[in-house]
CSV table of N, CA and C in Angstrom, one decimal:
chain,number,residue,atom,x,y,z
A,1,MET,N,-152.4,-152.8,-51.1
A,1,MET,CA,-151.5,-153.6,-51.7
A,1,MET,C,-150.8,-153.4,-53.2
A,2,LEU,N,-149.7,-153.9,-53.1
A,2,LEU,CA,-148.6,-153.8,-54.1
A,2,LEU,C,-149.3,-153.1,-55.8
A,3,GLU,N,-148.7,-152.4,-56.2
A,3,GLU,CA,-148.8,-152.2,-58.0
A,3,GLU,C,-148.3,-152.7,-59.0
A,4,MET,N,-149.0,-153.4,-59.7
A,4,MET,CA,-148.1,-154.1,-60.7
A,4,MET,C,-148.9,-154.2,-61.9
A,5,THR,N,-148.4,-154.4,-62.9
A,5,THR,CA,-149.3,-153.9,-64.2
A,5,THR,C,-149.4,-155.8,-64.2
A,6,ARG,N,-150.6,-156.2,-65.2
A,6,ARG,CA,-150.4,-157.4,-65.6
A,6,ARG,C,-149.5,-157.6,-66.3
A,7,GLU,N,-148.8,-157.0,-67.3
A,7,GLU,CA,-147.9,-157.1,-68.2
A,7,GLU,C,-146.3,-157.7,-67.5
A,8,GLU,N,-146.3,-156.3,-66.4
A,8,GLU,CA,-145.2,-156.6,-65.6
A,8,GLU,C,-145.1,-158.1,-64.7
A,9,PHE,N,-146.3,-158.5,-64.4
A,9,PHE,CA,-146.4,-159.6,-63.7
A,9,PHE,C,-146.0,-160.9,-64.5
A,10,GLU,N,-146.6,-160.6,-66.0
A,10,GLU,CA,-146.5,-162.1,-66.9
A,10,GLU,C,-144.8,-161.8,-67.5
A,11,GLU,N,-144.1,-160.8,-67.1
A,11,GLU,CA,-142.7,-161.2,-67.5
A,11,GLU,C,-142.1,-162.0,-66.2
A,12,LEU,N,-142.9,-161.6,-64.9
A,12,LEU,CA,-142.0,-161.8,-63.8
A,12,LEU,C,-142.0,-163.7,-63.9
A,13,VAL,N,-143.6,-163.9,-64.4
A,13,VAL,CA,-143.7,-165.3,-64.5
A,13,VAL,C,-142.8,-165.9,-65.7
A,14,ALA,N,-142.8,-165.0,-66.7
A,14,ALA,CA,-141.9,-165.8,-67.6
A,14,ALA,C,-140.2,-165.4,-67.6
A,15,GLU,N,-139.9,-164.8,-66.8
A,15,GLU,CA,-138.4,-164.8,-66.0
A,15,GLU,C,-138.2,-166.0,-65.3
A,16,ALA,N,-139.2,-166.6,-64.6
A,16,ALA,CA,-139.3,-167.6,-63.7
A,16,ALA,C,-139.4,-168.8,-64.5
A,17,LEU,N,-139.6,-168.8,-65.3
A,17,LEU,CA,-139.7,-169.8,-66.4
A,17,LEU,C,-138.7,-170.1,-67.2
A,18,ASP,N,-138.0,-169.4,-67.4
A,18,ASP,CA,-136.6,-168.8,-67.8
A,18,ASP,C,-135.2,-169.4,-66.7
A,19,ARG,N,-135.8,-169.2,-65.4
A,19,ARG,CA,-134.4,-169.9,-64.7
A,19,ARG,C,-135.1,-171.5,-64.5
A,20,ILE,N,-136.1,-171.8,-64.9
A,20,ILE,CA,-136.6,-173.4,-64.8
A,20,ILE,C,-134.6,-174.5,-65.6
A,21,PRO,N,-134.1,-175.0,-65.1
A,21,PRO,CA,-132.9,-176.2,-66.1
A,21,PRO,C,-133.6,-176.1,-67.3
A,22,PRO,N,-132.8,-176.1,-68.4
A,22,PRO,CA,-133.3,-176.5,-69.4
A,22,PRO,C,-133.5,-178.4,-69.3
A,23,GLU,N,-132.6,-178.7,-68.3
A,23,GLU,CA,-132.9,-180.2,-68.4
A,23,GLU,C,-134.5,-180.6,-68.0
A,24,LEU,N,-134.9,-179.7,-67.3
A,24,LEU,CA,-136.3,-180.0,-66.8
A,24,LEU,C,-137.0,-179.6,-67.8
A,25,THR,N,-137.4,-178.9,-68.5
A,25,THR,CA,-137.9,-177.8,-69.3
A,25,THR,C,-138.3,-178.9,-71.1
A,26,ARG,N,-137.0,-179.6,-71.3
A,26,ARG,CA,-137.3,-179.9,-72.2
A,26,ARG,C,-138.3,-181.6,-71.9
A,27,LEU,N,-138.0,-181.8,-70.6
A,27,LEU,CA,-139.6,-182.9,-69.9
A,27,LEU,C,-140.3,-182.4,-70.4
A,28,MET,N,-140.8,-181.3,-69.8
A,28,MET,CA,-142.3,-181.0,-69.9
A,28,MET,C,-143.0,-181.6,-71.5
A,29,ASP,N,-144.5,-181.8,-70.9
A,29,ASP,CA,-144.7,-182.4,-72.4
A,29,ASP,C,-145.8,-181.1,-72.2
A,30,ASN,N,-146.3,-180.9,-73.2
A,30,ASN,CA,-148.5,-181.0,-73.5
A,30,ASN,C,-148.8,-179.9,-72.1
A,31,VAL,N,-148.0,-178.9,-71.9
A,31,VAL,CA,-148.4,-177.9,-70.8
A,31,VAL,C,-148.3,-176.5,-71.1
A,32,ALA,N,-149.3,-175.3,-70.9
A,32,ALA,CA,-148.9,-174.4,-71.0
A,32,ALA,C,-149.2,-173.5,-70.0
A,33,VAL,N,-148.7,-172.8,-69.7
A,33,VAL,CA,-148.7,-171.5,-68.4
A,33,VAL,C,-149.5,-170.3,-68.8
A,34,PHE,N,-150.3,-169.9,-68.0
A,34,PHE,CA,-151.1,-168.9,-68.0
A,34,PHE,C,-151.2,-167.7,-66.9
A,35,VAL,N,-151.6,-166.6,-67.2
A,35,VAL,CA,-151.7,-165.5,-65.7
A,35,VAL,C,-152.9,-165.3,-65.6
A,36,GLU,N,-153.6,-165.5,-64.6
A,36,GLU,CA,-155.0,-164.9,-64.7
A,36,GLU,C,-155.2,-163.7,-63.7
A,37,ASP,N,-156.0,-162.7,-63.5
A,37,ASP,CA,-155.9,-161.6,-62.6
A,37,ASP,C,-156.4,-162.5,-61.2
A,38,GLU,N,-157.4,-163.0,-61.0
A,38,GLU,CA,-158.1,-163.8,-59.9
A,38,GLU,C,-158.1,-165.2,-59.8
A,39,PRO,N,-158.0,-165.6,-58.9
A,39,PRO,CA,-158.4,-167.1,-58.6
A,39,PRO,C,-159.8,-167.9,-58.6
A,40,PRO,N,-160.1,-168.9,-59.0
A,40,PRO,CA,-161.8,-169.2,-58.4
A,40,PRO,C,-162.5,-168.5,-57.2
A,41,SER,N,-163.3,-168.1,-56.9
A,41,SER,CA,-164.1,-167.2,-55.5
A,41,SER,C,-164.0,-168.0,-54.3
A,42,ASP,N,-164.3,-169.8,-54.8
A,42,ASP,CA,-164.2,-170.4,-53.6
A,42,ASP,C,-162.6,-170.6,-53.2
A,43,ASP,N,-161.1,-170.1,-53.8
A,43,ASP,CA,-160.3,-170.0,-53.3
A,43,ASP,C,-159.5,-168.8,-53.4
A,44,PRO,N,-160.0,-167.6,-52.9
A,44,PRO,CA,-159.0,-166.5,-52.9
A,44,PRO,C,-157.8,-166.1,-52.7
A,45,ASP,N,-157.4,-166.8,-52.1
A,45,ASP,CA,-156.2,-167.1,-51.7
A,45,ASP,C,-155.1,-168.1,-52.6
A,46,LEU,N,-155.0,-168.3,-53.4
A,46,LEU,CA,-154.4,-169.3,-54.4
A,46,LEU,C,-153.8,-168.9,-55.1
A,47,LEU,N,-152.7,-169.0,-55.2
A,47,LEU,CA,-151.5,-168.2,-56.2
A,47,LEU,C,-151.4,-169.1,-57.6
A,48,GLY,N,-151.3,-170.4,-57.4
A,48,GLY,CA,-151.5,-171.2,-58.6
A,48,GLY,C,-151.7,-172.3,-58.8
A,49,LEU,N,-152.1,-172.8,-60.1
A,49,LEU,CA,-152.8,-174.2,-60.1
A,49,LEU,C,-152.3,-174.8,-61.3
A,50,TYR,N,-152.3,-176.2,-61.1
A,50,TYR,CA,-151.8,-177.2,-61.8
A,50,TYR,C,-153.4,-177.9,-61.9
A,51,GLU,N,-153.4,-178.3,-63.4
A,51,GLU,CA,-154.6,-178.5,-63.9
A,51,GLU,C,-154.4,-179.5,-65.1
A,52,GLY,N,-154.4,-180.7,-65.0
A,52,GLY,CA,-154.2,-182.0,-65.9
A,52,GLY,C,-153.6,-183.2,-65.6
A,53,THR,N,-152.5,-184.0,-66.5
A,53,THR,CA,-152.6,-185.0,-65.8
A,53,THR,C,-150.6,-185.4,-65.8
A,54,PRO,N,-150.7,-185.3,-64.4
A,54,PRO,CA,-148.4,-185.5,-64.6
A,54,PRO,C,-148.4,-186.6,-65.2
A,55,LEU,N,-147.0,-186.1,-65.5
A,55,LEU,CA,-146.3,-186.9,-66.5
A,55,LEU,C,-146.2,-188.5,-66.0
A,56,THR,N,-146.1,-188.7,-64.5
A,56,THR,CA,-146.1,-190.2,-63.8
A,56,THR,C,-147.1,-190.8,-64.0
A,57,GLU,N,-148.5,-190.0,-64.5
A,57,GLU,CA,-149.5,-190.8,-64.4
A,57,GLU,C,-150.4,-191.1,-65.8
A,58,ARG,N,-149.1,-190.7,-66.8
A,58,ARG,CA,-149.2,-190.5,-68.4
A,58,ARG,C,-149.2,-192.4,-69.0
A,59,GLY,N,-150.2,-192.6,-69.7
A,59,GLY,CA,-150.0,-193.9,-70.0
A,59,GLY,C,-150.4,-194.3,-72.0
A,60,GLU,N,-150.5,-195.1,-72.2
A,60,GLU,CA,-150.9,-195.2,-73.5
A,60,GLU,C,-151.9,-194.3,-74.1
A,61,TRP,N,-152.8,-194.5,-73.2
A,61,TRP,CA,-154.1,-193.9,-73.5
A,61,TRP,C,-153.9,-191.7,-73.6
A,62,TYR,N,-153.1,-191.7,-73.3
A,62,TYR,CA,-152.5,-190.2,-73.2
A,62,TYR,C,-152.1,-189.6,-74.6
A,63,ALA,N,-153.5,-189.5,-75.1
A,63,ALA,CA,-153.2,-189.0,-76.9
A,63,ALA,C,-154.4,-188.2,-77.2
A,64,GLY,N,-153.6,-187.0,-78.2
A,64,GLY,CA,-154.8,-185.6,-78.2
A,64,GLY,C,-155.6,-185.1,-77.6
A,65,VAL,N,-155.1,-184.9,-76.4
A,65,VAL,CA,-155.6,-184.4,-75.0
A,65,VAL,C,-155.6,-182.8,-75.1
A,66,LEU,N,-156.0,-182.0,-74.8
A,66,LEU,CA,-155.9,-180.5,-74.7
A,66,LEU,C,-154.2,-180.5,-73.5
A,67,PRO,N,-153.5,-179.5,-73.6
A,67,PRO,CA,-152.5,-179.2,-72.8
A,67,PRO,C,-152.9,-179.1,-71.6
A,68,ASP,N,-152.0,-179.6,-70.3
A,68,ASP,CA,-152.1,-179.7,-69.1
A,68,ASP,C,-151.8,-178.1,-69.2
A,69,ARG,N,-152.6,-177.4,-67.6
A,69,ARG,CA,-152.9,-175.7,-67.8
A,69,ARG,C,-152.2,-175.6,-66.3
A,70,ILE,N,-150.9,-174.8,-66.2
A,70,ILE,CA,-150.5,-173.9,-64.9
A,70,ILE,C,-151.3,-172.8,-65.0
A,71,THR,N,-151.8,-172.0,-64.2
A,71,THR,CA,-152.0,-170.9,-64.0
A,71,THR,C,-151.6,-170.1,-62.9
A,72,VAL,N,-150.9,-168.5,-63.0
A,72,VAL,CA,-150.5,-168.3,-61.6
A,72,VAL,C,-151.1,-166.7,-61.3
A,73,TYR,N,-152.0,-166.5,-60.3
A,73,TYR,CA,-152.9,-165.2,-60.3
A,73,TYR,C,-151.8,-164.5,-59.4
A,74,ARG,N,-152.4,-163.2,-60.3
A,74,ARG,CA,-151.8,-161.8,-59.8
A,74,ARG,C,-152.0,-161.5,-58.6
A,75,GLY,N,-153.3,-161.3,-58.6
A,75,GLY,CA,-154.1,-160.4,-57.7
A,75,GLY,C,-153.8,-161.1,-56.1
A,76,PRO,N,-153.7,-162.6,-55.6
A,76,PRO,CA,-153.4,-163.0,-54.4
A,76,PRO,C,-151.8,-163.0,-53.8
A,77,THR,N,-151.0,-162.8,-55.2
A,77,THR,CA,-149.6,-162.8,-55.0
A,77,THR,C,-149.1,-161.2,-54.4
A,78,LEU,N,-150.0,-160.4,-55.0
A,78,LEU,CA,-149.8,-159.1,-55.0
A,78,LEU,C,-150.2,-158.8,-53.7
A,79,ARG,N,-151.3,-158.9,-53.1
A,79,ARG,CA,-152.0,-158.8,-52.2
A,79,ARG,C,-151.2,-159.6,-50.7
A,80,MET,N,-150.4,-160.1,-51.2
A,80,MET,CA,-149.6,-160.9,-50.0
A,80,MET,C,-148.0,-160.6,-50.2
A,81,CYS,N,-147.5,-159.8,-50.9
A,81,CYS,CA,-146.0,-159.4,-50.8
A,81,CYS,C,-146.1,-157.8,-50.5
A,82,ASP,N,-145.0,-157.5,-50.1
A,82,ASP,CA,-144.9,-156.2,-49.7
A,82,ASP,C,-143.9,-155.5,-50.4
A,83,SER,N,-143.2,-156.4,-51.3
A,83,SER,CA,-142.0,-155.6,-52.3
A,83,SER,C,-141.8,-156.3,-53.7
A,84,ARG,N,-141.4,-155.2,-54.6
A,84,ARG,CA,-141.1,-155.9,-55.6
A,84,ARG,C,-140.3,-157.1,-55.6
A,85,GLU,N,-139.6,-157.4,-55.0
A,85,GLU,CA,-138.1,-158.6,-54.4
A,85,GLU,C,-139.3,-159.8,-53.9
A,86,ASP,N,-140.3,-159.6,-53.5
A,86,ASP,CA,-141.5,-160.2,-52.8
A,86,ASP,C,-141.8,-161.4,-53.7
A,87,VAL,N,-142.3,-160.0,-54.9
A,87,VAL,CA,-143.1,-160.5,-55.9
A,87,VAL,C,-142.5,-161.5,-56.5
A,88,VAL,N,-141.0,-161.3,-57.0
A,88,VAL,CA,-140.2,-161.7,-58.0
A,88,VAL,C,-140.0,-163.4,-56.9
A,89,ALA,N,-139.9,-163.7,-55.9
A,89,ALA,CA,-139.4,-164.6,-55.0
A,89,ALA,C,-140.8,-165.1,-54.9
A,90,GLU,N,-142.0,-165.0,-54.6
A,90,GLU,CA,-142.8,-165.6,-54.7
A,90,GLU,C,-143.8,-166.4,-55.8
A,91,THR,N,-143.2,-165.4,-57.1
A,91,THR,CA,-143.8,-165.8,-58.3
A,91,THR,C,-143.0,-166.9,-58.7
A,92,GLU,N,-141.5,-167.1,-58.6
A,92,GLU,CA,-140.3,-168.4,-58.7
A,92,GLU,C,-141.0,-169.6,-57.7
A,93,VAL,N,-141.1,-169.2,-56.8
A,93,VAL,CA,-141.8,-170.5,-55.7
A,93,VAL,C,-142.9,-170.8,-56.6
A,94,THR,N,-143.9,-170.5,-56.4
A,94,THR,CA,-145.2,-170.3,-57.2
A,94,THR,C,-145.2,-171.4,-58.7
A,95,VAL,N,-144.3,-171.1,-59.8
A,95,VAL,CA,-143.8,-171.7,-60.7
A,95,VAL,C,-143.2,-173.0,-60.5
A,96,VAL,N,-142.7,-172.8,-59.7
A,96,VAL,CA,-141.6,-174.0,-59.8
A,96,VAL,C,-142.7,-175.3,-59.4
A,97,HIS,N,-143.5,-174.5,-58.0
A,97,HIS,CA,-144.5,-175.6,-57.2
A,97,HIS,C,-145.6,-176.1,-58.6
A,98,GLU,N,-145.7,-175.4,-59.2
A,98,GLU,CA,-147.0,-175.8,-60.5
A,98,GLU,C,-146.3,-177.1,-61.3
A,99,ILE,N,-145.2,-176.4,-61.7
A,99,ILE,CA,-144.6,-176.9,-62.7
A,99,ILE,C,-144.1,-179.0,-62.1
A,100,ALA,N,-143.6,-179.0,-60.6
A,100,ALA,CA,-143.0,-179.9,-59.8
A,100,ALA,C,-144.2,-180.9,-60.1
A,101,HIS,N,-145.7,-180.2,-59.7
A,101,HIS,CA,-147.2,-181.0,-60.0
A,101,HIS,C,-146.9,-182.0,-61.2
A,102,HIS,N,-146.8,-180.9,-62.3
A,102,HIS,CA,-147.0,-181.7,-63.8
A,102,HIS,C,-145.7,-183.0,-64.1
A,103,PHE,N,-144.9,-182.9,-63.1
A,103,PHE,CA,-143.7,-184.0,-62.8
A,103,PHE,C,-144.3,-184.5,-61.9
A,104,GLY,N,-145.5,-184.9,-61.3
A,104,GLY,CA,-146.1,-186.0,-60.1
A,104,GLY,C,-145.5,-185.3,-59.0
A,105,ILE,N,-145.2,-184.6,-58.5
A,105,ILE,CA,-144.6,-184.4,-57.2
A,105,ILE,C,-146.0,-183.7,-56.4
A,106,ASP,N,-146.1,-184.2,-55.0
A,106,ASP,CA,-147.3,-183.9,-54.6
A,106,ASP,C,-146.8,-182.7,-53.5
A,107,ASP,N,-148.2,-182.2,-53.0
A,107,ASP,CA,-148.1,-181.1,-52.1
A,107,ASP,C,-147.1,-181.2,-50.8
A,108,GLU,N,-146.9,-182.2,-50.3
A,108,GLU,CA,-146.5,-182.4,-49.0
A,108,GLU,C,-145.0,-182.8,-49.5
A,109,ARG,N,-144.7,-183.2,-50.5
A,109,ARG,CA,-143.0,-183.3,-51.0
A,109,ARG,C,-142.2,-182.0,-51.0
A,110,LEU,N,-143.7,-181.1,-51.8
A,110,LEU,CA,-143.0,-180.0,-52.1
A,110,LEU,C,-143.0,-178.9,-50.8
A,111,HIS,N,-143.9,-178.8,-49.9
A,111,HIS,CA,-143.9,-178.3,-48.7
A,111,HIS,C,-142.3,-178.5,-47.9
A,112,ALA,N,-142.0,-180.1,-47.7
A,112,ALA,CA,-140.6,-180.1,-47.3
A,112,ALA,C,-139.5,-179.8,-48.0
A,113,LEU,N,-139.8,-179.6,-49.7
A,113,LEU,CA,-138.8,-179.1,-50.2
A,113,LEU,C,-138.6,-177.6,-49.9
A,114,GLY,N,-139.7,-176.7,-49.4
A,114,GLY,CA,-139.9,-175.3,-48.9
A,114,GLY,C,-140.0,-174.5,-50.5
A,115,TYR,N,-141.0,-175.7,-50.8
A,115,TYR,CA,-142.1,-175.1,-51.9
A,115,TYR,C,-143.6,-174.8,-52.1
A,116,GLY,N,-143.4,-174.8,-50.9
A,116,GLY,CA,-145.1,-174.5,-50.1
A,116,GLY,C,-146.3,-173.5,-50.5
């Protein structure tokens, strides 16, 4: 398995977030991004997870709720990648994939766009 400290991995996630166009980040609302070492035990290969209510499904009722949560998992990402460059690329894909869920884009469309 490729070695990378949690701090280094968190920095890669931050850099991936910085590459999201400002036009999109301005539209993101009530969402927080986290890094965890491992995903839930029932899905050990999970690279990222979006939990919340997509922007496209929010209505007048949406107020006073906890932020949506995007989690990027370090362990499975490092296990699947062979180089630091692979980790950078995979982290960026994962971050974009999970942010797309925040915007209401489903997995089928993401796979079609190359963000599987």
